[in-house]
Amino acid sequence: MIVGPTLGTGLFIGSGPALAAGGPLSLLISYIFISVLVYCLTTAIAEVAAHMPADDGTAVTHTYQYGWSHLGFALGYLRWYSFALMVPFEITNAMVNIGLWDPGAQVALRVAIVCLVISGFNLLPERLFKRSEVMFTGLKLFTTVGLVILSLVLASFPGSPAGGFHYWRNPGAMHEYTTGDSLGRFLGLVQCLVYSTVSFIFTPELIVQRAEQEVSESKYNILRSSTTTSMIHSLLYTLSVVAIGVMSPYDEPRLTNNGLGAGSSPYIIGVGRIGTPALSMIATGLIFLSSVASGRSFLYLSSRTLCSLAEAGHAPTVFKARATWGVPHVSIAASAAFSSLAFLSAGEPSSLVYNWLMFFITTSGYISWMSWCIVYLLFRRTTKAQGFTSVHQSWIQPYGTYFGIVVCLLLSLANTLTIAAPCPLPTTESIPAYMGLAVFVLLYSGHFLNATVTTWRDFRRKGNAVDIEKRTDATERSGTRP
């Protein structure tokens, strides 16, 4: 069971800057490490889902049930705008893939066309959209597996530029990032981890949500199905990064558009070095379609999240409105508004815009991962206090949750670490990362203050009512005295 929206997200293009930062060995270590983290997070969310499945998403629903309403509110909106931001991210991804790196009207025109296509798909009746989802998921799976096979075939030919894992030896397996010796290799690994996270950022939640929707035989199957899917994703991604390390050296300038940010896909670079233009065009087209397909899926998820928030009373009721064919058109329009951020590529290099969106999204992802870990620990505490022993438990929990909290905290600080190195990237690229944290804090604190003020007003109103009642009783008693 492959989760369509997450497949290929950040892998085809985002692996380029990661490879340039750390080299093929660091890239492989990063993906294996994050795969372990994702497995821990997936099993934690799946345990809660197996205990009490939720149709509108376990992470947000059970945050209200086992956590705090302030956290549930902030996490619900974080989920909405993170999915919505993935739409311009994927559009920018597509522009980078076809080589539209320089700003201009040409980029704006193509961005507008892709935005219309993505929005048009989401206005289709849900039955037709789900049919197209199956088709595009198959396309992305075919692209991913096909590129892996192509890379491994090329590696088996001694005469090929990538033959015999040549790039692992020259220029090498690990890149010394910003400085020499062991410190440089360590910083390269850290930066590689940061760049690689975007490929997994929504995988745990979407895997469990899909399992909740599709598994009906028993609650245990939710946990089993989720863990199996997580391992399949990890295996597929691990094979992909091995193939990426085969296809391109880490010192290829096109990987980062000469240091600006995201550049050409390592697959495209590798195919281009072979000297087969037709194959390069096919690979470029497939990666472009994969990005557009992911964008339409994330707009669907974002709009349904906003509609669910409205139906639960956590968003204005206008977002519950649906067209006659059942599509929440108001929520789609509100979520699609984030697509306008892709037009930043008309004024700034698309490689730089890619980095801005990526840092914001990954920071939001770290926050949501830590929130899920907290909810899981609160869930365990609640069930233990009630004397309930769940039979739907993973062998790695709760230690996997502790591991997840520590790793997410360290990854959140990783940008500061690389900037202090010093980092060759512009310091302004770190601003979106901290903006992601600031938005979440504003949502949490805003809901907390609103709840506090509301409670205080209710208390004062009740207090005044009691005071008036006491005065009335006293007046009546004094008036009846002889």
mmCIF file of C-alpha atoms in Angstrom, residues 122-374:
data_model
loop_
_atom_site.group_PDB
_atom_site.id
_atom_site.type_symbol
_atom_site.label_atom_id
_atom_site.label_comp_id
_atom_site.label_asym_id
_atom_site.label_seq_id
_atom_site.Cartn_x
_atom_site.Cartn_y
_atom_site.Cartn_z
ATOM 1 C CA ASN A 122 -9.409 19.264 -7.312
ATOM 2 C CA LEU A 123 -12.738 20.596 -8.569
ATOM 3 C CA LEU A 124 -13.567 17.221 -10.092
ATOM 4 C CA PRO A 125 -16.101 15.005 -8.302
ATOM 5 C CA GLU A 126 -14.379 12.994 -5.609
ATOM 6 C CA ARG A 127 -14.970 9.711 -7.422
ATOM 7 C CA LEU A 128 -13.108 10.950 -10.502
ATOM 8 C CA PHE A 129 -10.347 12.507 -8.420
ATOM 9 C CA LYS A 130 -9.678 9.234 -6.617
ATOM 10 C CA ARG A 131 -9.481 7.411 -9.928
ATOM 11 C CA SER A 132 -6.902 9.908 -11.142
ATOM 12 C CA GLU A 133 -5.053 9.480 -7.834
ATOM 13 C CA VAL A 134 -4.595 5.785 -8.538
ATOM 14 C CA MET A 135 -3.302 6.571 -12.021
ATOM 15 C CA PHE A 136 -0.819 9.213 -10.860
ATOM 16 C CA THR A 137 0.384 7.065 -7.969
ATOM 17 C CA GLY A 138 1.149 4.337 -10.479
ATOM 18 C CA LEU A 139 2.992 6.874 -12.634
ATOM 19 C CA LYS A 140 5.142 8.026 -9.712
ATOM 20 C CA LEU A 141 5.853 4.470 -8.647
ATOM 21 C CA PHE A 142 6.846 3.612 -12.218
ATOM 22 C CA THR A 143 9.115 6.680 -12.362
ATOM 23 C CA THR A 144 10.802 5.897 -9.054
ATOM 24 C CA VAL A 145 11.384 2.213 -9.754
ATOM 25 C CA GLY A 146 12.334 2.849 -13.374
ATOM 26 C CA LEU A 147 15.005 5.397 -12.467
ATOM 27 C CA VAL A 148 16.415 3.063 -9.815
ATOM 28 C CA ILE A 149 16.666 0.212 -12.315
ATOM 29 C CA LEU A 150 18.209 2.507 -14.926
ATOM 30 C CA SER A 151 20.821 3.720 -12.445
ATOM 31 C CA LEU A 152 21.782 0.242 -11.312
ATOM 32 C CA VAL A 153 22.014 -0.960 -14.922
ATOM 33 C CA LEU A 154 24.325 1.929 -15.761
ATOM 34 C CA ALA A 155 26.451 1.145 -12.718
ATOM 35 C CA SER A 156 26.975 -2.389 -13.993
ATOM 36 C CA PHE A 157 28.610 -1.226 -17.240
ATOM 37 C CA PRO A 158 32.350 -0.580 -16.840
ATOM 38 C CA GLY A 159 32.404 1.798 -19.816
ATOM 39 C CA SER A 160 29.656 4.010 -18.406
ATOM 40 C CA PRO A 161 30.590 7.262 -16.577
ATOM 41 C CA ALA A 162 28.770 5.840 -13.559
ATOM 42 C CA GLY A 163 30.141 2.329 -13.951
ATOM 43 C CA GLY A 164 31.329 0.484 -10.879
ATOM 44 C CA PHE A 165 30.186 3.191 -8.430
ATOM 45 C CA HIS A 166 32.841 5.482 -9.874
ATOM 46 C CA TYR A 167 31.561 8.619 -8.142
ATOM 47 C CA TRP A 168 31.877 6.987 -4.722
ATOM 48 C CA ARG A 169 35.631 6.918 -5.331
ATOM 49 C CA ASN A 170 36.028 10.108 -7.346
ATOM 50 C CA PRO A 171 35.323 12.697 -5.970
ATOM 51 C CA GLY A 172 34.556 10.501 -2.938
ATOM 52 C CA ALA A 173 31.901 9.129 -0.620
ATOM 53 C CA MET A 174 31.648 12.115 1.757
ATOM 54 C CA HIS A 175 31.911 15.822 1.099
ATOM 55 C CA GLU A 176 33.805 18.106 3.477
ATOM 56 C CA TYR A 177 31.169 20.816 3.855
ATOM 57 C CA THR A 178 32.401 24.398 4.494
ATOM 58 C CA THR A 179 35.591 23.194 6.193
ATOM 59 C CA GLY A 180 38.083 20.362 5.975
ATOM 60 C CA ASP A 181 38.688 17.130 7.860
ATOM 61 C CA SER A 182 36.190 15.384 10.124
ATOM 62 C CA LEU A 183 34.291 18.546 11.069
ATOM 63 C CA GLY A 184 33.503 19.234 7.427
ATOM 64 C CA ARG A 185 32.243 15.689 6.882
ATOM 65 C CA PHE A 186 30.091 15.947 10.011
ATOM 66 C CA LEU A 187 28.605 19.274 8.896
ATOM 67 C CA GLY A 188 27.954 17.767 5.483
ATOM 68 C CA LEU A 189 26.067 14.907 7.101
ATOM 69 C CA VAL A 190 24.004 17.321 9.220
ATOM 70 C CA GLN A 191 23.118 19.486 6.237
ATOM 71 C CA CYS A 192 22.315 16.350 4.274
ATOM 72 C CA LEU A 193 19.878 15.308 7.009
ATOM 73 C CA VAL A 194 18.173 18.705 6.860
ATOM 74 C CA TYR A 195 17.746 18.564 3.089
ATOM 75 C CA SER A 196 16.585 14.937 3.146
ATOM 76 C CA THR A 197 13.795 15.402 5.687
ATOM 77 C CA VAL A 198 11.386 16.955 3.191
ATOM 78 C CA SER A 199 11.106 13.596 1.414
ATOM 79 C CA PHE A 200 9.536 12.066 4.553
ATOM 80 C CA ILE A 201 7.812 15.033 6.154
ATOM 81 C CA PHE A 202 4.201 13.794 5.857
ATOM 82 C CA THR A 203 4.851 10.075 5.519
ATOM 83 C CA PRO A 204 3.991 8.905 9.084
ATOM 84 C CA GLU A 205 0.643 10.658 9.321
ATOM 85 C CA LEU A 206 -0.509 9.835 5.797
ATOM 86 C CA ILE A 207 0.466 6.181 6.127
ATOM 87 C CA VAL A 208 -1.648 5.796 9.258
ATOM 88 C CA GLN A 209 -4.515 7.833 7.837
ATOM 89 C CA ARG A 210 -4.603 5.639 4.750
ATOM 90 C CA ALA A 211 -4.549 2.528 6.937
ATOM 91 C CA GLU A 212 -7.477 3.865 8.981
ATOM 92 C CA GLN A 213 -9.503 4.441 5.839
ATOM 93 C CA GLU A 214 -8.745 1.156 4.099
ATOM 94 C CA VAL A 215 -8.395 -1.440 6.859
ATOM 95 C CA SER A 216 -11.676 -2.622 8.323
ATOM 96 C CA GLU A 217 -11.110 -6.211 9.446
ATOM 97 C CA SER A 218 -9.582 -5.478 12.846
ATOM 98 C CA LYS A 219 -7.865 -2.685 14.710
ATOM 99 C CA TYR A 220 -4.631 -4.670 14.810
ATOM 100 C CA ASN A 221 -4.392 -4.434 11.036
ATOM 101 C CA ILE A 222 -3.999 -0.663 11.294
ATOM 102 C CA LEU A 223 -0.734 -1.084 13.164
ATOM 103 C CA ARG A 224 0.456 -3.962 11.001
ATOM 104 C CA SER A 225 -0.486 -2.250 7.746
ATOM 105 C CA SER A 226 1.150 1.020 8.801
ATOM 106 C CA THR A 227 4.438 -0.578 9.812
ATOM 107 C CA THR A 228 4.574 -2.651 6.627
ATOM 108 C CA THR A 229 3.953 0.387 4.439
ATOM 109 C CA SER A 230 6.565 2.379 6.339
ATOM 110 C CA MET A 231 9.173 -0.297 5.693
ATOM 111 C CA ILE A 232 8.251 -0.479 1.997
ATOM 112 C CA HIS A 233 8.668 3.285 1.670
ATOM 113 C CA SER A 234 11.990 3.165 3.464
ATOM 114 C CA LEU A 235 13.283 0.361 1.252
ATOM 115 C CA LEU A 236 12.208 2.148 -1.922
ATOM 116 C CA TYR A 237 13.790 5.422 -0.831
ATOM 117 C CA THR A 238 17.001 3.727 0.281
ATOM 118 C CA LEU A 239 17.384 2.053 -3.102
ATOM 119 C CA SER A 240 16.663 5.402 -4.744
ATOM 120 C CA VAL A 241 19.443 7.243 -2.918
ATOM 121 C CA VAL A 242 21.890 4.448 -3.715
ATOM 122 C CA ALA A 243 20.958 4.978 -7.355
ATOM 123 C CA ILE A 244 21.313 8.754 -6.981
ATOM 124 C CA GLY A 245 24.832 8.328 -5.620
ATOM 125 C CA VAL A 246 25.629 6.264 -8.691
ATOM 126 C CA MET A 247 24.275 8.768 -11.201
ATOM 127 C CA SER A 248 25.981 12.029 -10.240
ATOM 128 C CA PRO A 249 29.079 13.237 -8.358
ATOM 129 C CA TYR A 250 28.498 15.554 -5.432
ATOM 130 C CA ASP A 251 30.684 18.294 -6.943
ATOM 131 C CA GLU A 252 28.425 18.753 -9.977
ATOM 132 C CA PRO A 253 27.468 22.508 -10.000
ATOM 133 C CA ARG A 254 24.065 21.840 -11.567
ATOM 134 C CA LEU A 255 22.908 20.004 -8.430
ATOM 135 C CA THR A 256 22.587 23.339 -6.611
ATOM 136 C CA ASN A 257 22.323 25.746 -9.551
ATOM 137 C CA ASN A 258 25.849 26.934 -8.746
ATOM 138 C CA GLY A 259 25.137 27.246 -5.028
ATOM 139 C CA LEU A 260 21.760 29.032 -5.162
ATOM 140 C CA GLY A 261 19.662 26.103 -3.954
ATOM 141 C CA ALA A 262 17.934 23.244 -5.729
ATOM 142 C CA GLY A 263 19.087 22.472 -9.247
ATOM 143 C CA SER A 264 18.891 19.616 -11.688
ATOM 144 C CA SER A 265 17.893 16.169 -10.539
ATOM 145 C CA PRO A 266 20.848 13.801 -10.067
ATOM 146 C CA TYR A 267 18.996 11.391 -12.338
ATOM 147 C CA ILE A 268 18.809 13.964 -15.139
ATOM 148 C CA ILE A 269 22.482 14.796 -14.720
ATOM 149 C CA GLY A 270 23.424 11.128 -14.823
ATOM 150 C CA VAL A 271 21.367 10.419 -17.924
ATOM 151 C CA GLY A 272 22.789 13.534 -19.588
ATOM 152 C CA ARG A 273 26.347 12.352 -18.969
ATOM 153 C CA ILE A 274 25.579 9.186 -20.909
ATOM 154 C CA GLY A 275 24.746 11.259 -23.969
ATOM 155 C CA THR A 276 21.191 10.088 -24.712
ATOM 156 C CA PRO A 277 18.981 13.209 -25.141
ATOM 157 C CA ALA A 278 15.791 11.204 -25.701
ATOM 158 C CA LEU A 279 16.184 9.343 -22.412
ATOM 159 C CA SER A 280 16.927 12.613 -20.641
ATOM 160 C CA MET A 281 13.739 14.178 -22.018
ATOM 161 C CA ILE A 282 11.652 11.190 -20.908
ATOM 162 C CA ALA A 283 13.089 11.309 -17.388
ATOM 163 C CA THR A 284 12.518 15.071 -17.189
ATOM 164 C CA GLY A 285 8.916 14.675 -18.307
ATOM 165 C CA LEU A 286 8.190 11.906 -15.803
ATOM 166 C CA ILE A 287 9.669 13.886 -12.904
ATOM 167 C CA PHE A 288 7.693 16.964 -13.981
ATOM 168 C CA LEU A 289 4.443 14.980 -14.025
ATOM 169 C CA SER A 290 5.282 13.488 -10.624
ATOM 170 C CA SER A 291 5.659 16.972 -9.141
ATOM 171 C CA VAL A 292 2.356 18.140 -10.612
ATOM 172 C CA ALA A 293 0.642 14.971 -9.374
ATOM 173 C CA SER A 294 1.961 15.524 -5.851
ATOM 174 C CA GLY A 295 0.792 19.138 -5.957
ATOM 175 C CA ARG A 296 -2.782 18.150 -6.813
ATOM 176 C CA SER A 297 -2.764 15.538 -4.025
ATOM 177 C CA PHE A 298 -1.545 18.008 -1.426
ATOM 178 C CA LEU A 299 -4.184 20.555 -2.433
ATOM 179 C CA TYR A 300 -6.788 17.836 -1.911
ATOM 180 C CA LEU A 301 -5.411 17.025 1.542
ATOM 181 C CA SER A 302 -5.189 20.685 2.512
ATOM 182 C CA SER A 303 -8.732 21.541 1.456
ATOM 183 C CA ARG A 304 -10.197 18.488 3.204
ATOM 184 C CA THR A 305 -8.271 19.342 6.357
ATOM 185 C CA LEU A 306 -9.705 22.863 6.382
ATOM 186 C CA CYS A 307 -13.198 21.526 5.706
ATOM 187 C CA SER A 308 -12.830 19.033 8.585
ATOM 188 C CA LEU A 309 -11.691 21.823 10.908
ATOM 189 C CA ALA A 310 -14.798 23.809 9.982
ATOM 190 C CA GLU A 311 -17.077 20.810 10.505
ATOM 191 C CA ALA A 312 -15.525 20.266 13.941
ATOM 192 C CA GLY A 313 -16.127 23.904 14.864
ATOM 193 C CA HIS A 314 -12.474 24.974 14.762
ATOM 194 C CA ALA A 315 -12.727 27.082 11.586
ATOM 195 C CA PRO A 316 -15.357 29.456 10.141
ATOM 196 C CA THR A 317 -18.472 27.659 8.939
ATOM 197 C CA VAL A 318 -18.077 29.059 5.428
ATOM 198 C CA PHE A 319 -15.371 26.461 4.795
ATOM 199 C CA LYS A 320 -17.949 23.687 5.214
ATOM 200 C CA ALA A 321 -19.705 24.783 2.034
ATOM 201 C CA ARG A 322 -19.752 22.209 -0.741
ATOM 202 C CA ALA A 323 -20.707 22.370 -4.386
ATOM 203 C CA THR A 324 -23.638 20.355 -5.701
ATOM 204 C CA TRP A 325 -21.268 17.506 -6.626
ATOM 205 C CA GLY A 326 -19.863 17.353 -3.079
ATOM 206 C CA VAL A 327 -16.584 19.235 -3.492
ATOM 207 C CA PRO A 328 -15.673 21.757 -0.721
ATOM 208 C CA HIS A 329 -15.024 24.553 -3.196
ATOM 209 C CA VAL A 330 -14.519 27.292 -0.592
ATOM 210 C CA SER A 331 -11.860 25.269 1.216
ATOM 211 C CA ILE A 332 -10.213 24.475 -2.116
ATOM 212 C CA ALA A 333 -10.094 28.170 -3.012
ATOM 213 C CA ALA A 334 -8.624 29.106 0.377
ATOM 214 C CA SER A 335 -5.986 26.381 0.176
ATOM 215 C CA ALA A 336 -5.188 27.118 -3.461
ATOM 216 C CA ALA A 337 -4.404 30.720 -2.496
ATOM 217 C CA PHE A 338 -1.083 29.467 -1.143
ATOM 218 C CA SER A 339 -0.167 28.453 -4.690
ATOM 219 C CA SER A 340 0.474 32.122 -5.410
ATOM 220 C CA LEU A 341 3.760 31.741 -3.524
ATOM 221 C CA ALA A 342 5.040 29.823 -6.541
ATOM 222 C CA PHE A 343 4.966 33.131 -8.445
ATOM 223 C CA LEU A 344 7.930 34.231 -6.343
ATOM 224 C CA SER A 345 9.909 32.390 -9.002
ATOM 225 C CA ALA A 346 8.990 35.186 -11.395
ATOM 226 C CA GLY A 347 11.049 37.626 -9.327
ATOM 227 C CA GLU A 348 13.633 35.395 -7.666
ATOM 228 C CA PRO A 349 15.523 32.323 -8.893
ATOM 229 C CA SER A 350 13.316 29.257 -8.535
ATOM 230 C CA SER A 351 16.189 27.435 -6.831
ATOM 231 C CA LEU A 352 16.118 30.003 -4.036
ATOM 232 C CA VAL A 353 12.315 29.898 -3.736
ATOM 233 C CA TYR A 354 12.560 26.115 -3.436
ATOM 234 C CA ASN A 355 14.859 26.509 -0.430
ATOM 235 C CA TRP A 356 12.601 29.077 1.255
ATOM 236 C CA LEU A 357 9.572 26.816 1.038
ATOM 237 C CA MET A 358 11.550 23.731 2.003
ATOM 238 C CA PHE A 359 12.923 25.248 5.221
ATOM 239 C CA PHE A 360 9.483 26.481 6.284
ATOM 240 C CA ILE A 361 7.849 23.118 5.575
ATOM 241 C CA THR A 362 10.533 21.036 7.276
ATOM 242 C CA THR A 363 10.413 23.169 10.429
ATOM 243 C CA SER A 364 6.636 22.742 10.536
ATOM 244 C CA GLY A 365 7.185 19.028 10.048
ATOM 245 C CA TYR A 366 9.557 18.798 13.009
ATOM 246 C CA ILE A 367 6.989 20.582 15.171
ATOM 247 C CA SER A 368 4.216 18.223 14.124
ATOM 248 C CA TRP A 369 6.438 15.185 14.709
ATOM 249 C CA MET A 370 7.267 16.355 18.238
ATOM 250 C CA SER A 371 3.585 17.068 18.866
ATOM 251 C CA TRP A 372 2.633 13.539 17.826
ATOM 252 C CA CYS A 373 5.248 12.138 20.190
ATOM 253 C CA ILE A 374 3.806 14.190 23.044
#
